[in-house]
Coordinates of C-alpha atoms and ligand atoms in Angstrom, one line a residue:
M1 CA -145.9 252.7 -97.4
K2 CA -146.0 248.8 -96.7
L3 CA -143.2 247.7 -94.3
Y4 CA -141.6 244.1 -94.0
P5 CA -141.5 243.2 -90.7
L6 CA -138.2 241.8 -89.3
F7 CA -136.7 240.6 -86.2
A8 CA -132.7 241.3 -86.4
D9 CA -130.2 239.8 -84.5
L10 CA -128.4 242.6 -83.4
S11 CA -125.8 240.6 -80.8
G12 CA -122.1 242.1 -81.1
R13 CA -122.9 244.2 -83.6
Q14 CA -122.4 248.1 -83.8
V15 CA -125.6 250.1 -83.8
L16 CA -125.0 254.0 -83.8
V17 CA -127.5 256.5 -81.9
V18 CA -126.9 260.0 -82.9
G19 CA -128.5 262.4 -79.7
G20 CA -127.6 261.9 -76.0
G21 CA -130.8 262.9 -74.1
V22 CA -133.8 260.9 -72.9
V23 CA -134.7 259.8 -76.2
G24 CA -131.5 258.7 -77.2
E25 CA -131.3 257.0 -73.6
R26 CA -134.5 255.0 -74.6
K27 CA -133.3 254.1 -77.8
A28 CA -129.8 253.0 -76.3
A29 CA -131.6 250.9 -73.5
A30 CA -133.7 249.0 -75.9
L31 CA -130.8 248.4 -78.2
L32 CA -128.7 247.1 -75.1
E33 CA -131.5 244.8 -74.2
A34 CA -131.0 243.3 -77.6
G35 CA -127.5 242.7 -77.0
A36 CA -126.3 245.2 -79.8
K37 CA -122.6 247.2 -79.5
V38 CA -124.1 250.7 -78.7
V39 CA -122.2 253.9 -79.8
V40 CA -123.5 257.2 -78.8
G41 CA -122.6 260.5 -80.8
A42 CA -123.5 263.5 -79.0
P43 CA -121.6 266.6 -77.4
E44 CA -123.1 265.6 -73.9
L45 CA -125.1 262.8 -71.9
S46 CA -127.8 262.3 -70.2
P47 CA -127.0 260.9 -66.5
A48 CA -127.7 257.5 -67.5
L49 CA -126.4 257.6 -70.6
Q50 CA -123.3 259.1 -68.7
G51 CA -123.5 256.4 -66.3
W52 CA -123.8 253.3 -69.1
A53 CA -120.4 255.1 -71.1
E54 CA -118.2 255.1 -67.6
A55 CA -119.5 251.5 -67.0
G56 CA -118.4 250.6 -70.1
R57 CA -122.1 249.5 -71.5
V58 CA -122.0 252.0 -74.4
E59 CA -119.2 254.2 -76.1
W60 CA -119.4 257.8 -76.5
W61 CA -118.2 259.6 -79.4
R62 CA -118.3 263.1 -78.0
G63 CA -119.1 265.7 -80.3
T64 CA -121.6 266.8 -83.4
F65 CA -122.3 264.2 -86.3
E66 CA -119.4 263.3 -88.8
D67 CA -120.3 261.4 -91.6
H68 CA -117.7 258.8 -90.9
W69 CA -119.8 258.2 -87.6
L70 CA -121.9 256.0 -90.1
D71 CA -118.5 253.6 -90.8
H72 CA -119.1 250.0 -89.1
A73 CA -122.6 250.6 -88.4
W74 CA -125.6 248.3 -89.0
L75 CA -128.5 250.2 -88.0
V76 CA -128.3 254.0 -87.3
V77 CA -131.0 256.1 -84.9
A78 CA -131.1 259.8 -85.3
A79 CA -132.4 261.3 -82.0
T80 CA -131.2 264.8 -82.1
S81 CA -133.8 268.1 -82.3
D82 CA -131.9 268.8 -85.1
A83 CA -134.4 268.1 -88.3
S84 CA -132.3 269.1 -91.2
L85 CA -129.0 266.7 -89.7
H86 CA -132.0 263.7 -89.3
R87 CA -132.3 264.2 -93.1
H88 CA -129.1 264.5 -94.1
M89 CA -128.1 261.5 -91.8
A90 CA -131.0 260.0 -93.8
A91 CA -129.8 260.3 -97.0
L92 CA -126.2 259.0 -96.2
G93 CA -127.7 255.9 -95.1
E94 CA -129.5 255.5 -98.1
A95 CA -126.3 255.6 -100.3
R96 CA -124.8 253.4 -98.0
R97 CA -127.4 251.2 -97.7
I98 CA -127.6 251.6 -93.8
F99 CA -131.3 251.3 -92.3
V100 CA -131.6 254.6 -90.1
N101 CA -134.7 255.3 -87.9
V102 CA -135.5 258.8 -87.3
V103 CA -137.3 259.4 -84.2
D104 CA -141.0 260.6 -84.6
D105 CA -140.2 261.1 -88.6
A106 CA -141.7 258.2 -90.1
E107 CA -141.4 259.3 -93.6
T108 CA -137.8 260.2 -93.2
S109 CA -137.1 256.8 -91.6
S110 CA -136.2 253.4 -93.1
F111 CA -136.6 251.4 -90.5
H112 CA -139.3 251.8 -87.7
V113 CA -139.1 250.4 -84.1
P114 CA -142.4 248.6 -83.4
A115 CA -144.6 248.6 -79.9
V116 CA -143.4 245.3 -78.2
I117 CA -144.9 243.0 -76.0
D118 CA -142.2 240.9 -75.0
R119 CA -142.6 237.4 -73.4
S120 CA -139.4 236.0 -74.4
P121 CA -138.5 234.1 -76.3
V122 CA -142.0 234.9 -77.4
V123 CA -142.1 238.7 -78.9
I124 CA -145.1 240.5 -80.7
A125 CA -144.2 243.8 -82.5
I126 CA -146.7 245.9 -83.5
S127 CA -146.8 248.9 -85.8
S128 CA -149.0 251.0 -87.5
G129 CA -146.5 252.1 -90.3
G130 CA -145.7 255.4 -88.4
H131 CA -149.7 256.3 -89.2
A132 CA -150.9 255.8 -85.7
P133 CA -148.2 255.3 -82.8
M134 CA -150.6 255.9 -80.2
L135 CA -153.0 253.8 -81.5
A136 CA -150.5 251.1 -81.8
R137 CA -149.2 251.4 -78.2
L138 CA -153.0 251.0 -76.9
I139 CA -153.2 247.7 -78.8
R140 CA -149.8 246.9 -77.4
E141 CA -151.4 247.7 -73.9
R142 CA -154.3 245.7 -74.6
L143 CA -152.3 242.5 -75.8
E144 CA -150.2 242.7 -72.6
V145 CA -153.0 242.3 -70.4
L146 CA -154.4 239.4 -73.0
L147 CA -151.0 237.6 -72.9
D148 CA -150.1 235.6 -70.2
P149 CA -146.4 236.2 -68.9
V150 CA -146.1 232.3 -68.7
I151 CA -146.1 232.6 -72.5
G152 CA -142.0 233.1 -72.4
S153 CA -141.7 230.2 -70.1
L154 CA -143.7 228.0 -72.3
A155 CA -141.8 229.1 -75.2
T156 CA -138.5 228.0 -73.5
L157 CA -139.7 224.9 -72.6
M158 CA -141.2 223.9 -75.9
A159 CA -137.6 224.7 -77.4
R160 CA -136.1 222.4 -75.1
M161 CA -138.9 219.5 -76.4
R162 CA -138.9 220.6 -79.9
A163 CA -137.1 217.6 -81.4
H164 CA -138.7 215.2 -79.0
I165 CA -142.1 216.4 -80.1
K166 CA -141.9 216.3 -83.6
A167 CA -140.1 212.7 -83.3
R168 CA -143.4 211.3 -81.0
V169 CA -145.9 213.4 -83.3
P170 CA -144.6 213.5 -87.0
D171 CA -147.8 214.1 -88.2
V172 CA -148.2 218.1 -88.8
S173 CA -151.9 218.6 -88.1
L174 CA -152.2 216.3 -84.9
R175 CA -148.6 217.9 -83.8
R176 CA -150.7 221.2 -84.2
R177 CA -153.6 220.0 -81.9
F178 CA -150.6 219.2 -79.2
Y179 CA -149.5 222.8 -79.2
E180 CA -153.3 224.0 -79.1
R181 CA -154.2 221.6 -76.2
L182 CA -151.1 222.7 -74.6
L183 CA -152.3 226.3 -74.5
S184 CA -155.1 225.2 -72.3
S185 CA -153.2 222.3 -70.4
P186 CA -152.1 222.4 -66.6
V187 CA -148.4 222.9 -68.2
Q188 CA -149.0 226.8 -67.9
S189 CA -149.9 226.8 -64.3
L190 CA -147.1 224.3 -63.3
L191 CA -144.6 226.7 -64.7
R192 CA -146.3 229.8 -63.2
R193 CA -145.6 228.3 -60.4
G194 CA -142.0 227.3 -61.5
Q195 CA -142.2 223.7 -61.4
W196 CA -140.2 222.9 -64.5
A197 CA -139.9 219.1 -64.0
L198 CA -143.7 218.5 -63.2
A199 CA -144.5 220.7 -66.4
E200 CA -142.4 218.8 -68.5
A201 CA -143.7 215.3 -67.4
S202 CA -147.5 216.9 -67.8
A203 CA -146.6 217.7 -71.4
E204 CA -144.8 214.2 -72.1
R205 CA -148.6 212.7 -71.0
L206 CA -150.1 215.4 -73.4
L207 CA -148.1 213.7 -76.0
D208 CA -149.1 210.3 -75.2
A209 CA -153.2 211.6 -75.3
T210 CA -152.2 213.1 -78.7
E211 CA -150.9 210.2 -80.5
A212 CA -154.0 208.3 -79.3
T213 CA -156.2 211.1 -80.6
P214 CA -159.5 209.2 -82.8
A215 CA -160.4 210.5 -86.3
G216 CA -161.4 213.7 -86.6
S217 CA -165.0 215.6 -85.2
V218 CA -167.8 217.6 -86.4
L219 CA -168.5 220.8 -84.3
L220 CA -171.6 222.3 -85.1
V221 CA -171.1 226.1 -84.2
G222 CA -173.6 229.1 -84.2
A223 CA -172.1 232.0 -85.7
G224 CA -174.5 234.9 -85.0
P225 CA -176.3 236.9 -87.0
G226 CA -173.4 239.1 -88.6
D227 CA -171.5 241.3 -86.1
P228 CA -168.2 239.3 -85.4
G229 CA -168.6 240.7 -82.0
L230 CA -171.5 238.0 -81.3
L231 CA -169.8 235.4 -82.0
T232 CA -169.0 233.5 -78.6
L233 CA -165.5 232.7 -77.4
R234 CA -165.9 229.0 -77.8
G235 CA -166.8 229.5 -81.5
L236 CA -164.0 231.6 -82.1
R237 CA -161.8 229.1 -80.7
A238 CA -163.2 226.5 -82.9
L239 CA -162.7 228.6 -86.0
N240 CA -159.3 229.1 -85.0
E241 CA -158.8 225.0 -84.7
A242 CA -160.6 224.1 -87.5
D243 CA -159.3 222.2 -90.8
V244 CA -162.3 222.5 -92.5
I245 CA -165.5 224.7 -92.5
L246 CA -168.7 224.0 -94.0
H247 CA -171.0 227.3 -93.9
D248 CA -173.9 228.7 -94.9
R249 CA -174.6 231.2 -97.0
L250 CA -175.9 233.4 -94.0
V251 CA -172.6 233.4 -92.2
S252 CA -171.0 236.9 -92.4
I253 CA -167.5 237.8 -93.9
D254 CA -166.8 239.3 -91.1
V255 CA -167.1 236.1 -88.8
L256 CA -165.3 233.8 -91.8
A257 CA -162.4 236.3 -91.6
L258 CA -161.9 235.2 -88.0
A259 CA -161.3 231.7 -89.1
R260 CA -157.6 230.1 -89.3
R261 CA -156.4 231.0 -92.2
D262 CA -155.0 227.8 -93.8
A263 CA -158.8 226.0 -93.0
E264 CA -160.5 224.6 -96.1
R265 CA -163.7 226.9 -96.6
I266 CA -166.7 225.3 -98.0
E267 CA -169.7 227.0 -98.6
V268 CA -172.9 224.6 -98.9
A269 CA -175.5 227.2 -99.7
K270 CA -179.0 225.5 -100.1
Q271 CA -180.5 226.9 -102.8
A272 CA -184.7 227.1 -102.3
G273 CA -186.3 224.2 -103.6
N274 CA -183.5 222.2 -103.7
H275 CA -183.3 221.6 -100.1
H276 CA -182.8 217.8 -100.0
A277 CA -180.4 216.9 -102.2
T278 CA -177.8 219.7 -100.7
Q279 CA -178.6 218.6 -97.3
D280 CA -177.3 215.1 -97.9
Q281 CA -174.6 216.4 -99.4
I282 CA -173.3 218.5 -96.4
H283 CA -173.8 215.4 -94.7
A284 CA -171.6 213.6 -97.3
L285 CA -168.9 216.6 -96.9
M286 CA -168.8 216.2 -93.0
L287 CA -168.4 212.4 -93.0
E288 CA -165.9 212.7 -95.5
H289 CA -164.0 215.0 -93.8
A290 CA -164.4 213.7 -90.4
R291 CA -163.6 210.0 -91.4
A292 CA -159.8 211.7 -92.6
G293 CA -159.1 212.7 -89.3
R294 CA -160.1 216.3 -89.6
R295 CA -161.9 218.8 -87.5
V296 CA -164.7 219.8 -89.3
V297 CA -166.5 223.0 -88.3
R298 CA -170.2 223.3 -89.5
L299 CA -170.6 226.8 -89.1
K300 CA -174.4 228.1 -89.8
G301 CA -175.9 231.8 -89.3
G302 CA -177.6 232.8 -86.0
D303 CA -178.0 229.4 -83.7
P304 CA -177.7 225.9 -85.0
F305 CA -180.4 224.3 -83.5
V306 CA -183.2 227.6 -84.0
F307 CA -184.2 226.7 -88.0
G308 CA -180.5 225.2 -88.7
R309 CA -181.0 221.9 -89.0
G310 CA -178.8 221.2 -86.3
G311 CA -180.6 218.3 -85.1
E312 CA -180.9 216.3 -88.2
E313 CA -176.9 216.9 -88.9
L314 CA -176.4 215.3 -85.4
E315 CA -178.6 212.4 -85.9
F316 CA -176.6 212.0 -88.8
L317 CA -173.2 212.0 -87.3
R318 CA -174.6 209.8 -84.3
S319 CA -175.5 207.4 -86.6
H320 CA -172.1 207.1 -88.4
G321 CA -170.3 207.2 -84.9
I322 CA -168.6 210.7 -85.5
P323 CA -168.3 212.6 -82.0
Y324 CA -169.6 216.1 -82.2
E325 CA -170.3 219.1 -80.2
V326 CA -172.6 222.2 -80.5
V327 CA -171.3 225.6 -79.7
P328 CA -174.5 227.6 -79.4
G329 CA -174.8 230.9 -81.3
I330 CA -177.0 234.0 -80.7
T331 CA -180.3 233.8 -83.1
A332 CA -181.7 236.3 -85.4
A333 CA -184.6 237.0 -82.9
V334 CA -182.5 237.8 -80.4
A335 CA -179.9 239.6 -81.9
C336 CA -182.5 241.7 -84.0
A337 CA -184.7 242.8 -81.3
A338 CA -181.2 243.6 -79.2
Y339 CA -179.8 245.7 -82.5
A340 CA -183.2 247.4 -83.2
G341 CA -184.2 248.3 -79.3
I342 CA -186.7 246.0 -79.1
P343 CA -187.0 244.1 -75.4
L344 CA -189.1 240.8 -76.9
T345 CA -190.5 240.3 -73.3
H346 CA -191.1 244.1 -71.9
R347 CA -192.8 242.9 -68.8
E348 CA -195.6 246.0 -69.7
H349 CA -196.6 244.0 -72.8
A350 CA -195.7 240.5 -73.6
Q351 CA -195.2 237.4 -71.3
S352 CA -193.7 235.0 -73.9
V353 CA -192.2 235.1 -77.1
R354 CA -192.4 232.6 -79.8
L355 CA -190.0 231.8 -82.8
V356 CA -191.8 230.8 -86.0
T357 CA -190.6 229.7 -89.1
A358 CA -192.6 230.7 -91.9
H359 CA -190.9 229.9 -94.9
C360 CA -193.4 228.3 -97.4
R361 CA -196.9 228.2 -97.8
N362 CA -196.6 224.8 -96.5
S363 CA -195.1 225.9 -93.1
I364 CA -197.8 228.9 -92.9
D365 CA -200.6 226.3 -93.3
T366 CA -199.6 223.8 -90.3
L367 CA -199.1 226.8 -87.9
D368 CA -201.3 227.1 -84.9
W369 CA -203.0 230.7 -85.4
Q370 CA -205.1 230.3 -82.6
A371 CA -202.2 230.2 -80.4
L372 CA -200.2 233.3 -82.7
A373 CA -203.1 235.4 -82.6
Q374 CA -203.2 235.4 -78.9
E375 CA -202.3 239.0 -77.2
R376 CA -199.7 239.6 -74.7
Q377 CA -197.2 237.6 -77.2
T378 CA -194.7 238.6 -78.8
L379 CA -193.8 236.5 -82.3
A380 CA -190.1 236.8 -84.1
F381 CA -190.9 235.4 -87.7
Y382 CA -187.9 233.7 -89.2
M383 CA -187.6 233.4 -93.2
G384 CA -190.9 235.1 -93.4
T385 CA -190.2 237.9 -95.9
S386 CA -191.9 236.3 -99.2
E387 CA -194.9 235.2 -96.8
L388 CA -196.0 238.7 -95.3
S389 CA -199.3 238.8 -96.4
A390 CA -200.2 235.1 -95.6
I391 CA -198.9 236.0 -92.2
R392 CA -201.2 238.9 -91.7
Q393 CA -204.2 237.4 -92.9
N394 CA -203.8 234.6 -90.5
L395 CA -202.9 236.9 -87.3
I396 CA -205.9 239.1 -88.5
D397 CA -208.3 236.5 -89.0
H398 CA -207.6 234.6 -85.8
G399 CA -208.3 237.8 -83.8
R400 CA -204.9 239.5 -83.4
A401 CA -205.7 243.3 -83.9
A402 CA -204.5 244.8 -87.0
T403 CA -203.3 248.1 -85.1
T404 CA -201.0 245.3 -83.7
P405 CA -197.4 246.7 -84.2
F406 CA -194.6 245.0 -86.0
A407 CA -191.0 245.7 -87.0
L408 CA -189.0 244.0 -89.9
I409 CA -185.2 244.0 -89.4
E410 CA -183.4 243.5 -92.2
N411 CA -179.3 242.4 -92.1
G412 CA -179.7 242.7 -88.3
S413 CA -176.4 243.4 -86.6
R414 CA -174.8 244.1 -89.7
P415 CA -173.4 247.6 -90.4
E416 CA -176.4 247.8 -93.5
Q417 CA -179.0 246.6 -90.7
R418 CA -182.6 248.4 -91.7
I419 CA -185.7 248.3 -89.5
V420 CA -189.4 249.4 -91.4
V421 CA -191.8 249.7 -88.6
G422 CA -195.7 249.8 -88.9
T423 CA -199.1 248.0 -88.0
L424 CA -200.2 244.8 -89.1
A425 CA -203.0 246.6 -91.5
N426 CA -200.1 247.9 -93.5
V427 CA -197.0 245.3 -93.1
V428 CA -197.2 244.4 -96.8
E429 CA -197.2 247.7 -97.9
Q430 CA -194.1 249.0 -95.8
A431 CA -192.2 246.1 -96.6
M432 CA -192.7 246.8 -100.4
A433 CA -192.2 250.7 -100.3
S434 CA -188.9 249.8 -98.6
N435 CA -187.9 246.9 -100.5
V436 CA -187.1 244.6 -97.7
R437 CA -185.0 241.6 -98.6
S438 CA -183.6 238.3 -96.9
P439 CA -182.5 238.2 -94.5
A440 CA -185.0 239.9 -92.7
L441 CA -186.9 238.8 -89.3
L442 CA -190.3 240.1 -88.5
I443 CA -191.1 241.0 -85.2
V444 CA -194.9 241.3 -84.4
G445 CA -196.3 242.9 -81.3
E446 CA -196.7 245.6 -78.9
V447 CA -193.1 245.7 -78.2
A448 CA -192.3 246.2 -81.7
A449 CA -193.3 250.2 -81.5
L450 CA -190.7 250.6 -79.2
A451 CA -187.9 250.3 -82.1
T452 CA -189.1 253.8 -82.8
T453 CA -188.0 255.3 -79.2
L454 CA -185.1 252.9 -78.3
S455 CA -183.6 252.0 -81.3
W456 CA -179.9 252.6 -81.2
F457 CA -177.9 251.0 -84.1
G458 CA -177.7 251.8 -87.9
S459 CA -180.2 254.0 -89.5
A460 CA -183.3 255.2 -87.6
P461 CA -186.5 253.1 -88.2
I462 CA -188.5 253.8 -91.3
G463 CA -192.3 253.9 -90.8
T464 CA -194.2 255.1 -88.2
V465 CA -196.6 253.6 -85.2
P466 CA -199.7 255.4 -84.5
A467 CA -199.4 257.2 -81.2
A468 CA -202.5 255.2 -79.8
T469 CA -200.5 251.9 -80.3
L470 CA -197.2 253.2 -78.7
P471 CA -196.7 251.7 -75.4
A472 CA -195.4 253.8 -72.5
A473 CA -191.3 253.3 -72.9
A474 CA -190.7 254.8 -69.6
A475 CA -192.1 252.0 -68.0
A476 CA -189.4 249.7 -69.0
Ligands
SAH501 N1 -180.3 229.4 -87.3 C1 -180.6 230.8 -87.9 C2 -181.7 231.0 -88.5 C3 -181.9 230.6 -90.2 S1 -183.1 230.7 -90.8 C4 -180.4 231.9 -86.3 O1 -180.9 231.0 -85.5 O2 -180.7 233.1 -86.4 C5 -182.9 232.3 -91.5 C6 -183.5 233.3 -91.4 O3 -183.0 234.1 -90.2 C7 -183.8 234.3 -92.2 O4 -184.6 234.3 -93.4 C8 -183.9 235.7 -91.3 O5 -185.4 235.6 -91.2 C9 -183.4 235.2 -89.8 N2 -181.9 235.9 -89.8 C10 -181.1 235.5 -90.0 N3 -179.6 236.3 -89.7 C11 -180.6 237.1 -89.5 C12 -179.9 238.9 -89.6 N4 -178.6 239.3 -89.6 N5 -181.3 239.6 -90.1 C13 -182.4 239.3 -90.2 N6 -182.7 238.5 -89.9 C14 -181.6 237.3 -90.0

């Protein structure tokens, strides 16, 4: 069953509630709140309903249900304890095209009453389609905490200023920007203190600033390794405010799903071997959209400044006078280590950690292997899956023990994450046996062995590290 959400204007319209107990009372109260003309049909009423009937707030039809009660009703609520009566009422409603809500019976109901967060005039309604009302209520509780009560006042103020705002800022996307800024402006705190005139003046100043808003900008945003929970709050906000999103292939769909729906998404995947041309194209795209006054989010896997070519992009933007900001992200080494239970600088085993790129023969040859082969440091190799044998050879040639543990983390932090462990001696064979694919991160160092005992996410590590090389996990 798929429901169509709607907000109904019930003011002055007759609604029939059948049942005079506490449930009927709750339903009647909510309907009265919405200004409905409530009729309660029941042989007897709860004390509160009784009071409302006496005060003329609800009309009481005393007795058991009769079909003609449905005459003139826009909506009907069945709130008795008689299931067969409920089914009868639902069938009647169906025949007469009157919507009937049957309490606690989603299937028989032709309309559902959602869980509500009331910041009038802003109202948020949540439905689970009757499948999990408890869950809907929990979601409601969470949102209650998130949504400042002042949102209602803000909406009231905006209603008052709406025509004026539209006239001052005719451009839709500029206007959207005004509203976004409004949400993080002093206007809210002024409203919270009840200072409406000051709040209005402050909104007015914000309008001035919006009109003067210069051309577009580019935000370089780190999307993290894949788990959308690892995106920063600032990154999330950037995604919500973006007009255009230029993203790498490495950015997970789950992160992209958080972006503003009507933002234009452009995948700017770099094909291996064709790096240069596409980097130029990315630059051209950033420039084109920013110059058209759009807010461009350049979204990169992990962190934009860790093997992400963020530096080149900033230099380009700077030389073209485009304003930019950078939002860091959780880089693969940090995320994969966390999700594999590998403390990168466990003090028993490592005093430093190095982030190393190994994406081609060329970069392998220019690395300082003497330094990389030193003991008591952890190495995190990015883009290394195709160069495992060169990495092993160089480390061993320069003195790192063949018994040094490694962990290869494929699709770190994503549901399909895999961890392969072993020692330098068998890293190539282990990776091949498990058919490890990109994106994968190689961690080399004593700490890698801890994955066998401390890993917690996804499936258990594949492979073993000989006991002799296992550091004492208890010494953490
Ligand atoms: N800017 C990114 C790195 C880009 S280079 C960052 O900070 O993480 C791409 C390499 O990052 C991949 O080849 C792989 O080695 C690593 N990587 C990125 N995401 C990963 C993930 N979810 N799991 C494992 N490795 C990942």
